[in-house]
C-alpha cells in the first residue's frame, strides 16, 4: 500500500513538472517561433478562402445613463470574443505549455467597432490588453469599454415608459464570408458584477446576428429597460394633478375679492413652468409626443378658458344694477338653480302673488350678482368633470390600460 502511494505521488510530481516546469527560455522560444512569420494584417486561416468565425457575448457591468433628451445609452461592459487562429497552434505535450498570452497589437484581431456609437469609430481594447491563446489556436479577447450608443427613445408613456436599446457591433472591413461575427450558444447577454441603476430596471435582454443571407457581419445586443417612475410621480405628476385641483378654486373665490384674475394667471403660469420642466426631460421629437406633455397643454388650455370666463364674469358682476338681465343670462341662473334643487325651478323665488313663475318671465328676480354666481357654479362643475375625465384617461393611457 505504501509503495502504491509513493508511486502515484511521484507520477503527479512528474505531470506537474511537465505542465508547470516550463522555463522562461522555453516559453520565449515558443513565442518567437509562433510570431516568426506571423502577420497581423492576414486573416488567421491557412486557406484564405475559409471564414473566421468570431463568437461574441456581451457582459454588462453598469447602466451609467439613459439620456432621453440626447437619445443615448451609456453602458459599462466588456465584450467576450473568441475565434480560432490557425497560425498560432503548437503541441502542448512536447512543449509543456498549455496557455500563452499575447498583447493586442501582436496578433490578428477582428476590426470590431460599435456601429451605432455616438462618437467616432475607434479600436476596441488597447495596447495593454492581453489575449489568451490555447494550443489549438483558440483565442479569447475581453475588451472592456464604456459604450455610448444611440437609442431611439419612445417617450409616449413618460414616466411609465419602456425603452428598447440596441448595441450593435460589426466587422467594419471584412464581409461575412471573411469574418463572420456570431453569438455563443445560450450566452447572448450576461452580467458581470452588475450594479443596479437607480432610475431604470432591466426587464429582459436579447441578441441576434444578421441572417446568413446578409453580407455584412454584425451582432446586436438588446436591452429592454423600464423606467422607475417614483421620482417623476412625486416630483412632476403629483404636483401637476394638485395644481389642476387648485385651479378650480378660481370659481370659488368671490368676485368681490379682487383676486380671481391674479389667481387664474398664477395657475396658468405654473402649468407653463411644469411644461418647461417636462420638456427638459424629453427629446425634441416631432413624431412622438408624451401623453403627459399633451395633458399639460390641455391644462394650459383650460387655464386660458378659465381666465377668459373670469374676465367676462367680473365684467358682468360689476354692471350697473339698472341694466336689464338678458334671457341668456336668466337661462344660466335658471340652470344653476335647477342643478341646486331636485324639484326644478318651481321652488325658486316666486312673483309677488306667491305663485311659482317660470324663469324666463321678465319680472323674475335676477340680478347681475346672480349671473356671476351662476357662472361660477356651472364653470366649476363643468371643468371639474372635464378634468376628472381627462386625468383618468391620461393615467390609464400612461400605464397602458387603454
Coordinates of N, CA, C and O in Angstrom, one line a residue, residues 33-154:
X33 N 9.0 31.5 -32.1 CA 8.7 30.7 -33.3 C 7.3 30.9 -33.9 O 7.1 30.8 -35.1
X34 N 6.4 31.1 -33.0 CA 5.0 31.4 -33.5 C 4.9 32.7 -34.2 O 4.1 32.8 -35.1
X35 N 5.6 33.7 -33.7 CA 5.5 35.0 -34.3 C 6.5 35.3 -35.4 O 6.6 36.4 -35.9
X36 N 7.3 34.3 -35.7 CA 8.4 34.5 -36.6 C 7.9 35.0 -38.0 O 8.4 36.0 -38.5
X37 N 7.0 34.3 -38.6 CA 6.5 34.7 -39.9 C 5.0 35.1 -39.8 O 4.2 35.0 -40.7
X38 N 4.6 35.6 -38.6 CA 3.2 36.0 -38.4 C 3.0 37.4 -38.8 O 3.8 38.3 -38.7
X39 N 1.8 37.6 -39.4 CA 1.4 39.0 -39.8 C 0.1 39.3 -39.3 O -0.9 38.5 -39.4
X40 N 0.0 40.5 -38.6 CA -1.3 40.9 -38.0 C -2.3 41.3 -39.1 O -3.5 41.6 -38.7
X41 N -1.9 41.5 -40.3 CA -2.8 42.0 -41.4 C -3.4 40.9 -42.2 O -4.1 41.2 -43.2
X42 N -3.0 39.6 -41.9 CA -3.6 38.5 -42.6 C -4.5 37.7 -41.7 O -4.2 37.4 -40.6
X43 N -5.7 37.4 -42.3 CA -6.6 36.6 -41.5 C -6.0 35.3 -41.1 O -5.4 34.6 -41.9
X44 N -6.2 34.8 -39.9 CA -5.5 33.7 -39.3 C -6.1 32.3 -39.7 O -6.5 31.5 -38.9
X45 N -6.2 32.1 -41.0 CA -6.6 30.8 -41.6 C -5.6 30.4 -42.6 O -5.1 31.2 -43.4
X46 N -5.3 29.1 -42.6 CA -4.3 28.6 -43.6 C -4.9 28.7 -45.0 O -4.1 29.1 -46.0
X47 N -6.2 28.5 -45.2 CA -6.8 28.6 -46.5 C -7.5 30.0 -46.5 O -8.5 30.1 -45.8
X48 N -7.1 30.9 -47.2 CA -7.6 32.3 -47.2 C -9.1 32.4 -47.7 O -9.7 33.4 -47.6
X49 N -9.5 31.3 -48.3 CA -10.9 31.2 -48.7 C -11.9 30.8 -47.6 O -13.1 30.9 -47.7
X50 N -11.3 30.4 -46.5 CA -12.1 30.0 -45.3 C -12.6 31.2 -44.6 O -12.0 32.3 -44.7
X51 N -13.6 31.0 -43.7 CA -14.2 32.1 -42.9 C -13.7 32.0 -41.5 O -13.6 30.9 -40.9
X52 N -13.4 33.1 -40.9 CA -13.0 33.2 -39.5 C -14.3 33.5 -38.7 O -15.0 34.5 -38.9
X53 N -14.7 32.6 -37.9 CA -15.9 32.7 -37.1 C -15.6 33.4 -35.7 O -14.8 32.8 -35.0
X54 N -16.2 34.5 -35.5 CA -15.9 35.2 -34.2 C -17.1 35.1 -33.3 O -18.2 35.7 -33.7
X55 N -17.0 34.4 -32.2 CA -18.2 34.2 -31.3 C -18.1 35.4 -30.3 O -17.1 35.7 -29.8
X56 N -19.3 35.9 -30.1 CA -19.4 37.2 -29.3 C -20.4 37.0 -28.2 O -21.5 36.4 -28.3
X57 N -20.1 37.6 -27.0 CA -21.0 37.8 -25.9 C -20.8 39.1 -25.3 O -19.8 39.8 -25.5
X58 N -21.9 39.6 -24.6 CA -21.9 41.0 -24.0 C -22.1 40.8 -22.5 O -23.1 40.3 -22.1
X59 N -21.1 41.3 -21.7 CA -21.1 41.2 -20.3 C -21.4 42.6 -19.7 O -20.5 43.5 -19.8
X60 N -22.6 42.9 -19.2 CA -22.9 44.2 -18.7 C -22.5 44.4 -17.3 O -22.8 43.5 -16.4
X61 N -21.9 45.5 -17.0 CA -21.4 45.9 -15.7 C -22.3 46.9 -15.1 O -22.7 46.8 -13.9
X62 N -22.7 47.9 -15.9 CA -23.5 49.0 -15.3 C -24.2 49.8 -16.4 O -23.6 49.9 -17.5
X63 N -25.4 50.3 -16.1 CA -26.0 51.2 -17.0 C -25.7 52.6 -16.4 O -26.3 53.0 -15.4
X64 N -24.8 53.3 -17.0 CA -24.4 54.6 -16.4 C -25.4 55.7 -16.6 O -25.7 56.4 -15.6
X65 N -26.0 55.7 -17.8 CA -27.0 56.8 -18.0 C -27.9 56.4 -19.2 O -27.4 55.9 -20.2
X66 N -29.2 56.7 -19.1 CA -30.1 56.7 -20.2 C -30.5 58.1 -20.5 O -31.3 58.7 -19.8
X67 N -29.8 58.7 -21.5 CA -30.0 60.1 -21.8 C -31.2 60.2 -22.8 O -31.0 60.1 -24.0
X68 N -32.4 60.5 -22.2 CA -33.6 60.5 -23.1 C -33.5 61.7 -24.0 O -34.0 61.6 -25.2
X69 N -33.0 62.9 -23.5 CA -33.0 64.1 -24.4 C -32.1 63.9 -25.6 O -32.5 64.2 -26.7
X70 N -30.9 63.4 -25.4 CA -30.0 63.2 -26.5 C -30.2 61.8 -27.1 O -29.5 61.5 -28.2
X71 N -31.0 61.0 -26.6 CA -31.3 59.6 -27.1 C -30.1 58.8 -27.2 O -29.7 58.2 -28.2
X72 N -29.3 58.7 -26.1 CA -28.1 58.0 -26.0 C -28.2 57.0 -24.8 O -28.9 57.3 -23.8
X73 N -27.5 55.9 -24.9 CA -27.4 54.9 -23.8 C -25.9 54.8 -23.5 O -25.1 54.5 -24.4
X74 N -25.6 55.0 -22.2 CA -24.2 54.9 -21.8 C -24.1 53.7 -20.9 O -24.7 53.6 -19.8
X75 N -23.3 52.7 -21.3 CA -23.1 51.4 -20.5 C -21.7 51.1 -20.3 O -20.8 51.5 -21.2
X76 N -21.4 50.5 -19.2 CA -20.1 50.0 -18.9 C -20.2 48.4 -19.1 O -21.0 47.8 -18.4
X77 N -19.3 47.9 -19.9 CA -19.4 46.5 -20.2 C -18.1 46.0 -20.8 O -17.3 46.8 -21.2
X78 N -18.0 44.7 -21.0 CA -16.9 44.1 -21.8 C -17.5 43.1 -22.7 O -18.4 42.4 -22.4
X79 N -16.9 43.0 -23.9 CA -17.2 42.0 -24.9 C -16.4 40.8 -24.6 O -15.2 40.9 -24.2
X80 N -16.9 39.7 -24.9 CA -16.1 38.4 -25.0 C -16.1 37.9 -26.4 O -17.2 37.6 -27.0
X81 N -15.0 37.9 -27.0 CA -14.8 37.5 -28.4 C -13.9 36.3 -28.4 O -12.8 36.3 -27.8
X82 N -14.2 35.3 -29.2 CA -13.4 34.1 -29.3 C -13.4 33.6 -30.8 O -14.4 33.7 -31.5
X83 N -12.2 33.2 -31.2 CA -12.1 32.7 -32.6 C -10.9 31.8 -32.6 O -10.2 31.6 -31.6
X84 N -10.7 31.1 -33.7 CA -9.6 30.2 -33.8 C -8.5 30.8 -34.8 O -8.8 31.1 -35.9
X85 N -7.3 30.9 -34.3 CA -6.2 31.4 -35.0 C -5.3 30.1 -35.5 O -4.6 29.6 -34.6
X86 N -5.5 29.7 -36.7 CA -4.8 28.5 -37.2 C -3.3 28.8 -37.3 O -2.5 27.8 -37.5
X87 N -2.8 30.0 -37.2 CA -1.4 30.3 -37.3 C -0.7 30.3 -35.9 O 0.5 30.5 -35.8
X88 N -1.5 30.1 -34.9 CA -0.9 30.1 -33.5 C -1.3 28.8 -32.9 O -2.1 28.7 -31.9
X89 N -0.7 27.7 -33.4 CA -1.0 26.3 -32.8 C 0.3 25.6 -32.5 O 1.3 25.8 -33.2
X90 N 0.3 24.9 -31.4 CA 1.5 24.2 -31.0 C 1.1 22.9 -30.3 O -0.1 22.7 -29.9
X91 N 2.1 22.0 -30.1 CA 1.9 20.8 -29.4 C 2.1 21.0 -27.9 O 3.3 21.1 -27.5
X92 N 1.1 20.9 -27.0 CA 1.3 21.1 -25.6 C 2.1 20.0 -24.9 O 2.7 20.1 -23.9
X93 N 2.0 18.8 -25.5 CA 2.6 17.6 -24.9 C 4.2 17.7 -25.0 O 4.9 17.3 -24.1
X94 N 4.7 18.3 -26.1 CA 6.1 18.4 -26.3 C 6.7 19.7 -25.6 O 7.8 19.7 -25.2
X95 N 5.8 20.7 -25.6 CA 6.3 22.0 -25.1 C 6.0 22.1 -23.6 O 6.7 22.9 -22.9
X96 N 5.0 21.5 -23.1 CA 4.5 21.6 -21.8 C 3.8 22.9 -21.5 O 3.6 23.3 -20.4
X97 N 3.5 23.6 -22.6 CA 2.8 24.9 -22.4 C 1.4 24.8 -22.9 O 1.1 24.4 -24.0
X98 N 0.4 25.2 -22.1 CA -1.0 25.0 -22.4 C -1.7 26.3 -22.6 O -2.8 26.3 -23.1
X99 N -1.1 27.4 -22.2 CA -1.7 28.7 -22.4 C -0.6 29.7 -22.7 O 0.4 29.7 -22.0
X100 N -0.9 30.6 -23.7 CA 0.0 31.7 -23.9 C -0.7 33.0 -24.0 O -2.0 33.0 -24.3
X101 N 0.0 34.1 -23.7 CA -0.7 35.4 -23.7 C 0.1 36.3 -24.7 O 1.3 36.4 -24.6
X102 N -0.7 37.0 -25.5 CA -0.1 37.9 -26.5 C -0.8 39.3 -26.3 O -2.0 39.3 -26.0
X103 N -0.1 40.4 -26.5 CA -0.7 41.7 -26.5 C -1.5 41.9 -27.7 O -1.3 41.3 -28.8
X104 N -2.5 42.8 -27.6 CA -3.5 43.0 -28.6 C -2.8 43.4 -30.0 O -3.3 42.9 -31.0
X105 N -1.7 44.1 -30.0 CA -1.1 44.6 -31.2 C -0.2 43.5 -31.8 O 0.3 43.7 -32.9
X106 N 0.0 42.4 -31.1 CA 1.0 41.4 -31.6 C 0.4 40.4 -32.5 O 1.1 39.7 -33.3
X107 N -0.9 40.1 -32.4 CA -1.6 39.1 -33.2 C -2.8 39.7 -33.9 O -3.3 40.8 -33.6
X108 N -3.4 38.9 -34.8 CA -4.6 39.4 -35.6 C -5.8 39.4 -34.6 O -6.0 38.5 -33.9
X109 N -6.5 40.5 -34.7 CA -7.8 40.6 -34.0 C -8.8 41.2 -35.0 O -8.5 41.9 -36.0
X110 N -10.1 40.8 -34.9 CA -11.1 41.4 -35.8 C -11.3 42.9 -35.5 O -11.2 43.3 -34.4
X111 N -11.5 43.6 -36.6 CA -11.7 45.1 -36.5 C -13.2 45.4 -36.1 O -13.9 45.9 -36.9
X112 N -13.5 45.0 -34.9 CA -14.8 45.2 -34.4 C -15.0 46.6 -33.9 O -14.2 47.2 -33.2
X113 N -16.1 47.3 -34.3 CA -16.4 48.6 -33.9 C -17.9 48.7 -33.4 O -18.7 47.8 -33.8
X114 N -18.2 49.7 -32.6 CA -19.6 49.9 -32.2 C -20.3 50.7 -33.3 O -20.0 51.9 -33.6
X115 N -21.1 50.0 -34.0 CA -21.7 50.5 -35.2 C -22.7 51.7 -34.9 O -22.7 52.7 -35.7
X116 N -23.5 51.6 -33.9 CA -24.4 52.7 -33.6 C -23.9 53.6 -32.5 O -24.6 54.1 -31.6
X117 N -22.6 53.8 -32.4 CA -21.9 54.6 -31.4 C -22.2 56.1 -31.7 O -22.5 56.5 -32.9
X118 N -22.1 56.9 -30.7 CA -22.3 58.3 -30.8 C -21.0 59.0 -31.3 O -21.1 60.0 -32.1
X119 N -19.9 58.6 -30.8 CA -18.6 59.2 -31.1 C -18.0 58.5 -32.3 O -18.6 57.5 -32.9
X120 N -16.9 58.9 -32.8 CA -16.2 58.4 -34.0 C -15.8 56.9 -33.7 O -15.6 56.6 -32.5
X121 N -15.6 56.2 -34.8 CA -15.2 54.8 -34.6 C -13.8 54.8 -34.0 O -12.9 55.6 -34.3
X122 N -13.6 53.8 -33.1 CA -12.3 53.6 -32.5 C -12.1 52.1 -32.2 O -13.0 51.4 -32.1
X123 N -10.8 51.7 -32.2 CA -10.5 50.3 -31.9 C -10.8 49.9 -30.5 O -10.6 50.7 -29.6
X124 N -11.4 48.8 -30.4 CA -11.7 48.3 -29.0 C -10.4 47.9 -28.3 O -9.4 47.6 -28.9
X125 N -10.5 47.9 -27.0 CA -9.4 47.5 -26.2 C -8.3 48.5 -26.2 O -8.5 49.7 -26.2
X126 N -7.0 48.1 -26.1 CA -5.9 48.9 -26.1 C -4.6 48.1 -26.1 O -4.6 46.9 -26.1
X127 N -3.5 48.8 -26.2 CA -2.2 48.2 -26.3 C -1.8 47.4 -25.1 O -1.0 46.5 -25.1
X128 N -2.4 47.7 -23.9 CA -2.0 47.0 -22.7 C -2.8 45.7 -22.5 O -2.6 44.9 -21.6
X129 N -3.8 45.4 -23.4 CA -4.6 44.2 -23.3 C -3.8 42.9 -23.7 O -3.0 43.0 -24.6
X130 N -4.0 41.9 -23.0 CA -3.5 40.6 -23.3 C -4.6 39.7 -23.8 O -5.7 39.7 -23.3
X131 N -4.3 38.9 -24.8 CA -5.3 37.9 -25.4 C -4.8 36.5 -25.0 O -3.6 36.2 -25.1
X132 N -5.7 35.7 -24.5 CA -5.4 34.3 -24.1 C -5.5 33.4 -25.3 O -6.5 33.3 -26.0
X133 N -4.4 32.6 -25.6 CA -4.3 31.7 -26.7 C -4.0 30.3 -26.2 O -3.1 30.1 -25.4
X134 N -4.8 29.3 -26.7 CA -4.6 27.9 -26.3 C -3.9 27.1 -27.4 O -3.9 27.6 -28.6
X135 N -3.4 25.9 -27.2 CA -2.6 25.2 -28.2 C -3.4 24.9 -29.5 O -2.7 24.9 -30.5
X136 N -4.7 24.8 -29.5 CA -5.4 24.5 -30.7 C -5.7 25.8 -31.5 O -6.4 25.8 -32.5
X137 N -5.2 27.0 -31.0 CA -5.4 28.2 -31.7 C -6.6 29.0 -31.2 O -6.9 30.1 -31.8
X138 N -7.3 28.5 -30.2 CA -8.4 29.3 -29.7 C -8.0 30.5 -29.0 O -7.1 30.5 -28.1
X139 N -8.5 31.7 -29.4 CA -8.1 33.0 -28.9 C -9.3 33.6 -28.2 O -10.5 33.5 -28.6
X140 N -9.1 34.1 -27.0 CA -10.1 34.8 -26.2 C -9.7 36.2 -25.9 O -8.6 36.4 -25.3
X141 N -10.6 37.1 -26.2 CA -10.3 38.6 -26.1 C -11.4 39.2 -25.3 O -12.6 39.0 -25.6
X142 N -11.1 40.0 -24.3 CA -12.1 40.6 -23.4 C -11.9 42.1 -23.3 O -11.4 42.6 -22.3
X143 N -12.2 42.9 -24.4 CA -12.1 44.3 -24.3 C -13.1 45.0 -23.4 O -14.3 44.7 -23.6
X144 N -12.7 45.8 -22.5 CA -13.5 46.5 -21.5 C -13.7 47.9 -22.0 O -12.7 48.6 -22.2
X145 N -15.0 48.4 -22.0 CA -15.2 49.7 -22.6 C -16.4 50.4 -21.9 O -17.2 49.7 -21.2
X146 N -16.5 51.7 -22.0 CA -17.7 52.4 -21.7 C -18.3 52.8 -23.0 O -17.8 53.6 -23.8
X147 N -19.4 52.1 -23.4 CA -20.0 52.2 -24.7 C -21.1 53.3 -24.6 O -22.0 53.2 -23.8
X148 N -21.1 54.2 -25.6 CA -22.1 55.2 -25.7 C -22.8 55.0 -27.1 O -22.2 55.3 -28.1
X149 N -24.0 54.5 -27.1 CA -24.7 54.1 -28.3 C -26.0 54.9 -28.4 O -26.6 55.4 -27.5
X150 N -26.4 55.0 -29.7 CA -27.7 55.6 -29.9 C -28.8 54.7 -29.6 O -28.8 53.5 -29.7
X151 N -29.9 55.4 -29.1 CA -31.1 54.6 -28.7 C -32.3 55.4 -29.1 O -32.5 56.6 -28.5
X152 N -33.2 54.9 -29.9 CA -34.4 55.7 -30.3 C -35.4 55.6 -29.2 O -35.9 54.5 -28.9
X153 N -35.6 56.7 -28.5 CA -36.5 56.7 -27.3 C -38.0 57.0 -27.7 O -38.3 57.9 -28.5
X154 N -38.8 56.2 -27.1 CA -40.3 56.4 -27.3 C -40.8 56.9 -25.9 O -40.9 56.2 -25.0

